[in-house]
Coordinates of C-alpha atoms and ligand atoms in Angstrom, one line a residue:
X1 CA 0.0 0.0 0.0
X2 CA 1.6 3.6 -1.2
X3 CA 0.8 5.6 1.9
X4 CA 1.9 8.4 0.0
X5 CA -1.7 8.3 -1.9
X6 CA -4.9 9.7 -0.1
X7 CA -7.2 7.4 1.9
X8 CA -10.3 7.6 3.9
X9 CA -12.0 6.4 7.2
X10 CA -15.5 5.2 6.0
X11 CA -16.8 5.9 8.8
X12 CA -19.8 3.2 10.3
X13 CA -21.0 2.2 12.9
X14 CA -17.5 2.7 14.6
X15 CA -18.1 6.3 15.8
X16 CA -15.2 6.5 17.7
X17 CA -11.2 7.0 17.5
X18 CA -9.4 4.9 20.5
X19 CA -9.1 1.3 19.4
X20 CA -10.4 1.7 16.2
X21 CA -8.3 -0.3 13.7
X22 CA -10.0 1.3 10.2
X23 CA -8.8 4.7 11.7
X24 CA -5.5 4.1 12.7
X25 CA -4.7 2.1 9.3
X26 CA -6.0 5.4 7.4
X27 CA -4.1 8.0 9.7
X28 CA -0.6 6.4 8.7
X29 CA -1.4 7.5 4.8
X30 CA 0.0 11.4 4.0
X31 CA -3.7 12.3 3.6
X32 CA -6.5 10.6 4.9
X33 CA -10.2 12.1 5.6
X34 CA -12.7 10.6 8.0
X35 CA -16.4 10.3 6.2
X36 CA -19.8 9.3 7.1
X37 CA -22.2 9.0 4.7
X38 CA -25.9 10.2 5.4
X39 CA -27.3 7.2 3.5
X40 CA -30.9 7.9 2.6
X41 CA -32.3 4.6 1.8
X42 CA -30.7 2.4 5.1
X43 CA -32.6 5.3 7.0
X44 CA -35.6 5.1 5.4
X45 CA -35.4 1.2 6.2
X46 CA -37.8 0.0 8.5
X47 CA -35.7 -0.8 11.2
X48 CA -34.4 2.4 11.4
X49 CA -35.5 5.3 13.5
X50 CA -35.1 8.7 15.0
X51 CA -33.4 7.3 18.3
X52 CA -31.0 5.3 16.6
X53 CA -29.9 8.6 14.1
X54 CA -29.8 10.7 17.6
X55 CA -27.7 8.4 18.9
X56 CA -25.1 9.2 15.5
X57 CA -25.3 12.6 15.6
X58 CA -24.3 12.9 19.0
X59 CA -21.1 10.6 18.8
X60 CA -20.4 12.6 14.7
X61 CA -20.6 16.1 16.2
X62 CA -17.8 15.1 19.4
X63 CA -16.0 12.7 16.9
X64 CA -15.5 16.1 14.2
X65 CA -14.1 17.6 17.2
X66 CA -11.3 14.9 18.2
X67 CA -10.9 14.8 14.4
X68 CA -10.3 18.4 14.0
X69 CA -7.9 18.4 17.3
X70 CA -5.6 16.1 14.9
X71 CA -5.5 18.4 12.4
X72 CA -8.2 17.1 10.0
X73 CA -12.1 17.3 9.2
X74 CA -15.2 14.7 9.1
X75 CA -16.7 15.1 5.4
X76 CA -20.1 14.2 5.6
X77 CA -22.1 13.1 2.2
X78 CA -25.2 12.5 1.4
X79 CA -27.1 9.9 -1.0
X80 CA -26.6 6.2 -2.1
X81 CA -23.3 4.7 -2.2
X82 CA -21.3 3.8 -4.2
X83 CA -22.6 6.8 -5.7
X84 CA -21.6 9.2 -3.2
X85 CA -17.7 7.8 -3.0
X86 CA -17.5 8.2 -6.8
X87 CA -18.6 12.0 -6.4
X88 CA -16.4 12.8 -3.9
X89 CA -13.5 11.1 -6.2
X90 CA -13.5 14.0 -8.0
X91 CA -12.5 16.3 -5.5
X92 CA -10.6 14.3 -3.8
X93 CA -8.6 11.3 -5.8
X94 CA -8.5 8.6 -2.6
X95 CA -7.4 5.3 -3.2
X96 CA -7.9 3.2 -0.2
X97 CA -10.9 3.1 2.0
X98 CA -10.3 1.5 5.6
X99 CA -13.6 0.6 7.5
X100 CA -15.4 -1.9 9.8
X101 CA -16.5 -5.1 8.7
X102 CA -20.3 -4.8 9.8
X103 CA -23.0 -7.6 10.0
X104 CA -26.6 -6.1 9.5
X105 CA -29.7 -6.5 7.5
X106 CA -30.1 -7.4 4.1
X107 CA -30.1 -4.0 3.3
X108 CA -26.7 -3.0 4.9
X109 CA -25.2 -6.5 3.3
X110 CA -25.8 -5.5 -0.6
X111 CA -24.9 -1.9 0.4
X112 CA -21.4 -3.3 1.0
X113 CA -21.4 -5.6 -1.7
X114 CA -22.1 -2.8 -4.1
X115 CA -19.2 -0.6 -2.4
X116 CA -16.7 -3.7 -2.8
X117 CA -17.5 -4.2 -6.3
X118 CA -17.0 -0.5 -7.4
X119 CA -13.9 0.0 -5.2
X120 CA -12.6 -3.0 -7.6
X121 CA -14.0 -1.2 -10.9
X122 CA -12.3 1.9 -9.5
X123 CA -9.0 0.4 -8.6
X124 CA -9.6 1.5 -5.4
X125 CA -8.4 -1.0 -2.2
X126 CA -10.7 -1.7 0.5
X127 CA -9.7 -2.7 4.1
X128 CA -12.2 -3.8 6.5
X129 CA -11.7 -4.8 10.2
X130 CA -13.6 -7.2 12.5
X131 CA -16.2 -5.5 14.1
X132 CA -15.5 -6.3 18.0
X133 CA -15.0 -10.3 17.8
X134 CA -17.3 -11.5 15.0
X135 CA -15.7 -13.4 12.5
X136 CA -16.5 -13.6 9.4
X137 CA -16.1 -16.7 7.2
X138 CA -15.9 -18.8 10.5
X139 CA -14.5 -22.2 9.7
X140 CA -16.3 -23.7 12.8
X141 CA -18.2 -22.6 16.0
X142 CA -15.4 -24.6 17.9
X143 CA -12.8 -22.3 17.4
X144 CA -14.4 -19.1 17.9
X145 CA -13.7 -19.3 21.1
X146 CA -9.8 -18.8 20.9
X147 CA -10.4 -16.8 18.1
X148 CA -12.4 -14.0 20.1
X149 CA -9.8 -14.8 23.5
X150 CA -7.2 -13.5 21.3
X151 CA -8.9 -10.5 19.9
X152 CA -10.2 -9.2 23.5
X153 CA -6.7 -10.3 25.1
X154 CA -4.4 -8.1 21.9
X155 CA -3.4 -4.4 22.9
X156 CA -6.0 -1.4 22.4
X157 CA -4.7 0.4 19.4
X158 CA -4.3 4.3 20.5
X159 CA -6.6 6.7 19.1
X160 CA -4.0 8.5 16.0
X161 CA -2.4 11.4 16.6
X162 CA -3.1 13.0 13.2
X163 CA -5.5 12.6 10.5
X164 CA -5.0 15.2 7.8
X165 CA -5.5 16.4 4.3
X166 CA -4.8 19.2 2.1
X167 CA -6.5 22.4 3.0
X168 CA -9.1 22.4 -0.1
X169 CA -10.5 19.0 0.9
X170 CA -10.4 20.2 4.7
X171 CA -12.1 23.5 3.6
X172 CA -15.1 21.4 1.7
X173 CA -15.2 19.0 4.7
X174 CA -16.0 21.8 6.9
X175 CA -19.0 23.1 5.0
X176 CA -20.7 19.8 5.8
X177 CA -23.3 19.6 8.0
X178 CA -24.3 16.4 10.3
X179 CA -27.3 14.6 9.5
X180 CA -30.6 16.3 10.3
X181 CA -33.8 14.2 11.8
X182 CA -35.7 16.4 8.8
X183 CA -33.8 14.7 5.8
X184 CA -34.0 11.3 7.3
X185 CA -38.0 11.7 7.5
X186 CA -37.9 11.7 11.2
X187 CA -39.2 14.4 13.8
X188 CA -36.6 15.1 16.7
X189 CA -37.4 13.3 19.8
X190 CA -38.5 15.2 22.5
X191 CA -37.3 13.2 25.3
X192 CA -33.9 13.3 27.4
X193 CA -31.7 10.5 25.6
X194 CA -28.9 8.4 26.7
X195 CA -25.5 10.6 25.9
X196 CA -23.6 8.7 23.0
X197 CA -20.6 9.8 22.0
X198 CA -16.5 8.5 22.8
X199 CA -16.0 10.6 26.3
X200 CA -19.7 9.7 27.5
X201 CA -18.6 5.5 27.0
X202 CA -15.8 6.0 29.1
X203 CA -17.6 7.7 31.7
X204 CA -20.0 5.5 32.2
X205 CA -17.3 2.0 32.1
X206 CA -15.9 3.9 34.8
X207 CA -18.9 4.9 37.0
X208 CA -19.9 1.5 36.2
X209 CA -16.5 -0.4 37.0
X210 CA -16.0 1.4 40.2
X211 CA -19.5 2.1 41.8
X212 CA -22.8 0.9 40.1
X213 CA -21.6 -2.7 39.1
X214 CA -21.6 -4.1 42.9
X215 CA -25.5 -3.8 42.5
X216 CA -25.3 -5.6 39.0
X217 CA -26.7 -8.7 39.5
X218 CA -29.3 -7.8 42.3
X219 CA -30.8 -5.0 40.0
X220 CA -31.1 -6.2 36.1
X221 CA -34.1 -8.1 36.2
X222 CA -36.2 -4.7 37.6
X223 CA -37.0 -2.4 34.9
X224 CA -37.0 0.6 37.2
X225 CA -33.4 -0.4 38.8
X226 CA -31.9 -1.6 35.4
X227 CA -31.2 1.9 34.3
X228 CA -29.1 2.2 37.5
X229 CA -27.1 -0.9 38.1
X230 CA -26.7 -1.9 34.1
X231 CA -24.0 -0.9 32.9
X232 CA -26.1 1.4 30.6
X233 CA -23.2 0.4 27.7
X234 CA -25.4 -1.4 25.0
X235 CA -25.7 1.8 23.5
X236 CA -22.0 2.6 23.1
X237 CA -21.2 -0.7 21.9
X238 CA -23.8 -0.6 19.1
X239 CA -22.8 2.3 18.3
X240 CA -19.2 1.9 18.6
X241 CA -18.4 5.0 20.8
X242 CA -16.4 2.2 22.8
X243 CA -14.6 -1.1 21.5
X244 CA -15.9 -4.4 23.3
X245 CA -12.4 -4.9 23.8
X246 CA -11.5 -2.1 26.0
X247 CA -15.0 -2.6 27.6
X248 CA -13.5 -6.2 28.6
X249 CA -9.8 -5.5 29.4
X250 CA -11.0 -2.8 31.9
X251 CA -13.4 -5.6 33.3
X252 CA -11.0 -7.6 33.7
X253 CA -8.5 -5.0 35.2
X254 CA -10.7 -4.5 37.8
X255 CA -11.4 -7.9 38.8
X256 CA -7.5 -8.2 39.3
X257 CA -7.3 -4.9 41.3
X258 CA -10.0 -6.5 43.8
X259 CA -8.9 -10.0 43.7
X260 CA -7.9 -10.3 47.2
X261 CA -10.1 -7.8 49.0
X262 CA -12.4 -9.7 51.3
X263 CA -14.8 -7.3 51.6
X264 CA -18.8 -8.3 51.1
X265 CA -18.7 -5.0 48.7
X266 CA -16.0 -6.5 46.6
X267 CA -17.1 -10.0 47.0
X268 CA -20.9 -8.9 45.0
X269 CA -18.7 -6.7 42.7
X270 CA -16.9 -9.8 41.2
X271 CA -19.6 -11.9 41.4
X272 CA -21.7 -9.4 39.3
X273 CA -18.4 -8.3 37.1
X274 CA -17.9 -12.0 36.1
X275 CA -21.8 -12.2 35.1
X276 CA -21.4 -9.3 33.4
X277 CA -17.8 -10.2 31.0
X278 CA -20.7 -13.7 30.1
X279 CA -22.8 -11.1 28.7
X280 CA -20.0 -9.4 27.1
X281 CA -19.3 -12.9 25.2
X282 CA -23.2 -12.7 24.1
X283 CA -22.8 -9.6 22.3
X284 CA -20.6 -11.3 19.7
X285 CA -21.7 -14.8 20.3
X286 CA -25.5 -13.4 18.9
X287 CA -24.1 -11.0 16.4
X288 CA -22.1 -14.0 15.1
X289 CA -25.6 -16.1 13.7
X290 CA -26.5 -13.4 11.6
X291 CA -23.3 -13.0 10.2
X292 CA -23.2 -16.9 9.7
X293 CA -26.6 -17.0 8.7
X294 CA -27.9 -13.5 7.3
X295 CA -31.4 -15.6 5.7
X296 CA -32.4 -15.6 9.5
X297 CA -33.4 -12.0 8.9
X298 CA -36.4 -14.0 6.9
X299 CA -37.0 -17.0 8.3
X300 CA -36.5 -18.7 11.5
X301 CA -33.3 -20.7 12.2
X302 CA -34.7 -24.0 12.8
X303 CA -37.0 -24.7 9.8
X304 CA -39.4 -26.8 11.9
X305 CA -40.8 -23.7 13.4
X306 CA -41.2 -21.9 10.3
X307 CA -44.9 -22.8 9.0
X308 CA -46.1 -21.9 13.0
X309 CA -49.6 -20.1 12.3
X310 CA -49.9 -16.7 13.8
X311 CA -53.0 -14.7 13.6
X312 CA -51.3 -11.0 13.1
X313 CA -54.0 -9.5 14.2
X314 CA -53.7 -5.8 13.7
X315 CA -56.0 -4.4 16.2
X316 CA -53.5 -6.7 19.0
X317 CA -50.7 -5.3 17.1
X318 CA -51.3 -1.8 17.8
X319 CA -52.3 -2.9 21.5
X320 CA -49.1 -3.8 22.2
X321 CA -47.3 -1.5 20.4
X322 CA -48.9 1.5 21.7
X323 CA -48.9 0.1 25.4
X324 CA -52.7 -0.4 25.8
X325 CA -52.7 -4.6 26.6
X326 CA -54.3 -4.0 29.5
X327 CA -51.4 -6.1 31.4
X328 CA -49.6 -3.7 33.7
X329 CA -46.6 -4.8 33.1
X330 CA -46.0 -5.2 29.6
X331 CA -47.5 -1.9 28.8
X332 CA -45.4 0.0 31.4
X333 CA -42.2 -1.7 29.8
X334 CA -43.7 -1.1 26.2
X335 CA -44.4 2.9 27.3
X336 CA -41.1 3.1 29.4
X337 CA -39.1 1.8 26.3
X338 CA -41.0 4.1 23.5
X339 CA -40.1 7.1 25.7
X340 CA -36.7 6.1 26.4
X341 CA -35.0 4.2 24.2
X342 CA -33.9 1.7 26.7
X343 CA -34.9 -1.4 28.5
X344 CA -33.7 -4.1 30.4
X345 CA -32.8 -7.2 29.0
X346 CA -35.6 -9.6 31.1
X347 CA -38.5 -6.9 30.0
X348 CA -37.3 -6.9 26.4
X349 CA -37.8 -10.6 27.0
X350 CA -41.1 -10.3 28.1
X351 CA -42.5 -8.0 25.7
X352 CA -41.6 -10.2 22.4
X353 CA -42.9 -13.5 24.8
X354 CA -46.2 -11.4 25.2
X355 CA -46.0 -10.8 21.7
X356 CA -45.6 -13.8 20.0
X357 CA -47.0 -16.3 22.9
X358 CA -50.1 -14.1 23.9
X359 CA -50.8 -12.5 21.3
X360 CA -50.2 -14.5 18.8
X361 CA -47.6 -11.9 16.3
X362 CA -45.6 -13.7 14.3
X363 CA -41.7 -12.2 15.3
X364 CA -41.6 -11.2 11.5
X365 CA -44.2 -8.8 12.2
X366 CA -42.3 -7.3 15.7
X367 CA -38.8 -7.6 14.6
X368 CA -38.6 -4.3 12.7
X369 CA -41.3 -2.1 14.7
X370 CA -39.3 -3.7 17.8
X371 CA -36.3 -2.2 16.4
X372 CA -37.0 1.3 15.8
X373 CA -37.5 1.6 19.8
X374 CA -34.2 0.8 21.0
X375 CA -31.6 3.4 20.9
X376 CA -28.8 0.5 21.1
X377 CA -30.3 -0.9 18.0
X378 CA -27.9 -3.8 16.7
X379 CA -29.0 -6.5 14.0
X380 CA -27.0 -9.4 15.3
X381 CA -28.5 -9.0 18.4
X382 CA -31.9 -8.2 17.9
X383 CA -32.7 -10.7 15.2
X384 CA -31.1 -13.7 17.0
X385 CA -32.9 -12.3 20.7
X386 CA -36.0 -11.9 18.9
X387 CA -36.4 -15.7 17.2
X388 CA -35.3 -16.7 20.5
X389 CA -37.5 -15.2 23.2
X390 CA -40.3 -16.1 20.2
X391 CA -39.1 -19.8 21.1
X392 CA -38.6 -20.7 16.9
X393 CA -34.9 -21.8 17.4
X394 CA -35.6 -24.9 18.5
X395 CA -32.1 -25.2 21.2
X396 CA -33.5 -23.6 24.4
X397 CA -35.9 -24.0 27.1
X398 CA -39.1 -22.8 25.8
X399 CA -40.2 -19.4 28.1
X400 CA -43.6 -18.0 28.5
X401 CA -43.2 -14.8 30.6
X402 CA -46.1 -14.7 33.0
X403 CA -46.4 -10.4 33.1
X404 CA -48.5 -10.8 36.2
X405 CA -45.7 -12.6 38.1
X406 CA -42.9 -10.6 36.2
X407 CA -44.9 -7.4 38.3
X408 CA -45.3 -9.0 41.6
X409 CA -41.4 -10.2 41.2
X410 CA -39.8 -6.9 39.8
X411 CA -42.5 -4.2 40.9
X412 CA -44.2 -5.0 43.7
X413 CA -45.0 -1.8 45.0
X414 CA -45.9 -0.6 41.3
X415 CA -43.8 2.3 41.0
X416 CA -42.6 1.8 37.8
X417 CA -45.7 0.6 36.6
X418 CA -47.5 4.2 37.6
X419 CA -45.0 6.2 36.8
X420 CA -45.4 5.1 32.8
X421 CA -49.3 4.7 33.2
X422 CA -50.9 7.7 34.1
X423 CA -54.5 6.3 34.3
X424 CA -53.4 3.7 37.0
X425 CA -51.5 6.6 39.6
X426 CA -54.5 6.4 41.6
X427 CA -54.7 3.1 42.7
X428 CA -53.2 1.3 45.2
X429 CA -50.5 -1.6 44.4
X430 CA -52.9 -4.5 45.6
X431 CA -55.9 -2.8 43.3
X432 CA -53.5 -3.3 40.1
X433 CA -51.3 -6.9 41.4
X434 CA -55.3 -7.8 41.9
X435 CA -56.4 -6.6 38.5
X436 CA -53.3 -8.0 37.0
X437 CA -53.3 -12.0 38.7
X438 CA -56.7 -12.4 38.5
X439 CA -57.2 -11.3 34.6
X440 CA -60.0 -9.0 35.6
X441 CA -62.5 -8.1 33.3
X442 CA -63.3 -5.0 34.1
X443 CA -61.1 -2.0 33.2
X444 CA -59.4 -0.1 36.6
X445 CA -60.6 3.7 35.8
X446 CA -59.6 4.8 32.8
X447 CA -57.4 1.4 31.9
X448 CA -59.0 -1.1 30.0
X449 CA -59.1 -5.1 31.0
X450 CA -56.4 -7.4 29.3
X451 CA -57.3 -7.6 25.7
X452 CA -55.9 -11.5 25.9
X453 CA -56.2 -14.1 29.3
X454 CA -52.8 -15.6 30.1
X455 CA -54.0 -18.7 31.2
X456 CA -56.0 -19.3 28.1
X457 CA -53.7 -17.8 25.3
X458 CA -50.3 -19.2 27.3
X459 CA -51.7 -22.8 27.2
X460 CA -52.5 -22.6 23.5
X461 CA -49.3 -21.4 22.4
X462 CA -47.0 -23.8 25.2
X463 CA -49.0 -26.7 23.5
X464 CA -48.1 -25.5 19.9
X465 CA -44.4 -24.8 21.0
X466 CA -43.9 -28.2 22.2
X467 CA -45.7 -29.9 19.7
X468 CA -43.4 -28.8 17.4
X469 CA -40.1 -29.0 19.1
X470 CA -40.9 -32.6 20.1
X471 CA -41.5 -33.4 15.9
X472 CA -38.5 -35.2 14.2
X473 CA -38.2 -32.5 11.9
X474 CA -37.4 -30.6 14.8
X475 CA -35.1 -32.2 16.5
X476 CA -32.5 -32.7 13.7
X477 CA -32.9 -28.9 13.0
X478 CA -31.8 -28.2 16.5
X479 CA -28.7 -30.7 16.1
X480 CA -27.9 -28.2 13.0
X481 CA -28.7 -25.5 15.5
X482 CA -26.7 -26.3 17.6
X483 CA -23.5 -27.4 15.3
X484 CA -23.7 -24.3 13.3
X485 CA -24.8 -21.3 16.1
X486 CA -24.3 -23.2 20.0
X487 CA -22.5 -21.6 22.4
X488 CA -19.6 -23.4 23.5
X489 CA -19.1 -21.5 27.0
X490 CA -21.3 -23.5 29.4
X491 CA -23.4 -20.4 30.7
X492 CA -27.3 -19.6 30.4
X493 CA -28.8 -17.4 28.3
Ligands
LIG127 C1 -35.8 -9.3 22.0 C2 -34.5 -8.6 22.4 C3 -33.9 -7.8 21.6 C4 -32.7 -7.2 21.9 N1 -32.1 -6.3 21.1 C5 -30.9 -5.7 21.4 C6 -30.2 -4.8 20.5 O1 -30.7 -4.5 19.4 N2 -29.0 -4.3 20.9 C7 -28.5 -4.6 22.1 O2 -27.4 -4.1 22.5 N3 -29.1 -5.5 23.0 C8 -30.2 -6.1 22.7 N4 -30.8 -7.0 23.5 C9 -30.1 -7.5 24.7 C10 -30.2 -6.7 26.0 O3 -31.5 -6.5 26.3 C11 -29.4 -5.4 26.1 O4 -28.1 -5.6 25.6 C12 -29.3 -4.9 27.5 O5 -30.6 -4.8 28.1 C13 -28.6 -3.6 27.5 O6 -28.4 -3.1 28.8 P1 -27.0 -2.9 29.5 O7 -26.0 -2.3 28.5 O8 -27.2 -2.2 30.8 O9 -26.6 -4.4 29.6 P2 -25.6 -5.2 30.6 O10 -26.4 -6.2 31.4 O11 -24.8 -4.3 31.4 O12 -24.7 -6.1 29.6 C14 -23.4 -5.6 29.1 C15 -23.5 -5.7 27.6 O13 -23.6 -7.1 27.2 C16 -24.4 -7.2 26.0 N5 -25.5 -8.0 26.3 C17 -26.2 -8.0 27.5 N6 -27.2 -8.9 27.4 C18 -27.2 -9.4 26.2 C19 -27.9 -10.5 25.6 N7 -28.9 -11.1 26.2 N8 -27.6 -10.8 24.3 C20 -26.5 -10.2 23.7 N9 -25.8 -9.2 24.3 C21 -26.1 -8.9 25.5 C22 -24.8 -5.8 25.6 O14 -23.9 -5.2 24.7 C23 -24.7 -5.0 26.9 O15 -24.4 -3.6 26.8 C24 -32.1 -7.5 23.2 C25 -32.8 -8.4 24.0 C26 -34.0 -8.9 23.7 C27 -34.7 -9.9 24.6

């Protein structure tokens, strides 16, 4: 590679500069400019939404500032690539792109495949980097394992000290503006958002690391308590405003600094830090199907559970969506999560279990709505938690989330839960645990009686689940399951 000859940082959804391989390779060339491209048709997708472009600007507009403080600019174009690079090649000749390798939807896939093939028309090289410690073109689920021990265990590259290019190409950099809610056909949310951007990340690993975490693993199942003893770093790592692999050598780090402290403080922080590196190991380990197997955007992973009638009722749809089940619970989470962006991982659970088991949605119909919700927004994760809470991959215990006991367990006062409904503030805890366990039929005030019975509809769809799992069919599915996608960590999900 002549490093002499001008590159670029295609920037994706690696919005940051420490540990960032694409970056550092393109900051060793003479000339090398950081871009994002505002790409109109992945954000009019329908997975995409207004809290997941909030979540870009933010980390863009402190990311042009670490890039100016090394002497260069963030260019930000607009339209459909490859179209966009090829414009830009006339101001600006570059012939190497660096970015990060990225598993997404179908959409993002042929996106990539288009760039690839035009960089090859155009003579132009393009390097991408693992994203975090997915591997693509994995031999074998058996040696991922060492395969991502090595990557989280190899040094933290340094964010580059410059990233520079002639002053023309600065000067038409600088006229570019960040991407606007407006051109993306989204209104601005109104609400107070999660900060996401490189210096927020580290912030909160640290407030994490060193004070929230001891309360890790009492706290994550409660919705209201999540938001406190979570780490709260889903949306950085999504986002990459912080690599996994700084996330887990600072883990680790700790855990050696506290090793032989004997304290009952430092005792629950190590049992809740080790829980929490397992869940670091999910991130990839669910990113990792979709990148293996992309068609399970489609269709679910074992093919057994793919003819599974649904009813996709629209009236139930728009129930559950808009919060108004009638189950305290699920439409406190469902409310809780529109306003905010965020929600714990057991009520994420519960919402696609009420969903597809209750309510009888397919998770085709979810999957996309479901997404546009969450700020932290990542296909490999969502896709892959989705067919599984839905019980259609055909390897795990099959879960029906009882939202009357998840409220009695995790809100038993029912703070939460009249805090995100309004019509339910006046009345006491035992009037809505009452309303809730016994599947009233009469509304409370204002807030209507469960549009579905639990014991009725839960029955149906445990009978279907089995059914099906118990089939031949089935069962050789899972052994494929299992061979191609199986975790190899002996852990629970
Ligand atoms: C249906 C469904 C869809 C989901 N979609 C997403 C998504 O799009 N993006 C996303 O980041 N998480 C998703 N999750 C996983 C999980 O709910 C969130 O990662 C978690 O709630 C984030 O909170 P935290 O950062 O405080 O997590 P912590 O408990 O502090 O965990 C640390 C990190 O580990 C990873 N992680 C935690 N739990 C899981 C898990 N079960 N599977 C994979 N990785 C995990 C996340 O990156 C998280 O930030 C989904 C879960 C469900 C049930």
């Amino acid at each position: 590679m002549d490093l002499r000859s001008p590159a670029i940082w295609w920037i994706k959804r690696d919005l940051r500069l420490a540990d960032n391989e694409a970056v550092t390779a393109a900051s060793r060339h003479d000339q090398a400019l950081a871009v994002y491209v505002v790409e109109l048709d992945i954000w009019g997708a329908p997975d995409a939404s207004a809290l997941q472009l909030n979540a870009v600007r933010r980390a863009l507009s402190e990311l042009r500032v670490g890039i100016r403080a090394r002497g260069g600019e963030l260019m930000v174009l607009r339209g459909t690539l490859p179209a966009a690079f090829d414009s830009l090649r006339t101001q600006y000749r570059f012939t190497a792109i660096y970015a990060e390798e990225e598993t997404g939807l179908h959409w993002g896939y042929q996106r990539d495949q288009r760039v690839r093939a035009w960089a090859r028309r155009q003579g132009v090289s393009l390097t991408e980097f693992p994203h975090a410690g997915v591997i693509r073109r994995l031999p074998s689920r058996v040696q991922r394992k060492a395969i991502w021990d090595g990557r989280m265990s190899a040094p933290c590259f340094s964010a580059p000290e410059r990233l520079s290019a002639a002053p023309a190409v600065i000067r038409a950099a600088r006229a570019t503006e960040l991407p606007t809610f407006r051109e993306c056909g989204f209104v601005k949310p109104e609400f107070a958002l999660q900060r996401v951007d490189e210096s927020s990340a580290t912030r909160v690993l640290s407030s994490f690391l060193h004070r929230r975490a001891a309360d890790y693993r009492d706290g994550i199942s409660s919705p209201a308590r999540a938001r406190q003893t979570g780490s709260r770093l889903s949306v950085h790592l999504a986002w990459g405003t912080i690599s996994l692999r700084t996330v887990v050598q600072a883990t680790r780090a700790h855990l050696a600094d506290i090793r032989g402290d004997r304290s009952e403080e430092a005792k629950r922080m190590r049992a809740s830090l080790r829980s929490f590196e397992r869940r670091l190991h999910w991130h990839d380990h669910f990113c990792q199907r979709l990148e293996d197997e992309p068609e399970m955007e489609f269709r679910a992973l074992n093919a057994a559970f793919r003819q599974l009638p649904y009813q996709d009722d629209p009236a139930l749809f728009a129930a559950w969506y808009e919060g108004r089940t009638g189950m305290p619970m699920v439409d406190a989470c469902m409310r809780s999560f529109q306003a905010t962006g965020f929600l714990n991982f057991r009520m994420r659970a519960m919402l696609i279990s009420c969903a597809c088991h209750l309510l009888d949605l397919s998770w085709r119909r979810v999957l996309y709505p479901y997404a546009r919700i969450m700020a932290d927004y990542l296909p490999g994760i969502h896709v892959s938690q989705t067919q599984m809470q839905a019980g259609v991959v055909g390897i795990n215990t099959i879960r029906i989330y009882n939202p009357a006991k998840q409220l009695t367990d995790h809100d038993p006062d029912c703070a939460f839960v009249r805090r995100w409904i309004p019509e339910l503030c006046d009345f006491s805890a035992a009037q809505i645990i009452a309303h809730a366990v016994g599947e009233s039929d009469d509304s409370l005030g204002d807030y209507p009686a469960p549009v579905v019975k639990y014991s009725a509809r839960s029955r149906v769809a445990r009978s279907v689940l089995y059914r099906t799992k118990a089939g031949t069919a089935a069962r050789e599915e899972a052994q494929r399951v299992l061979d191609l996608h199986g975790s190899r960590l002996r852990s629970k999900k």
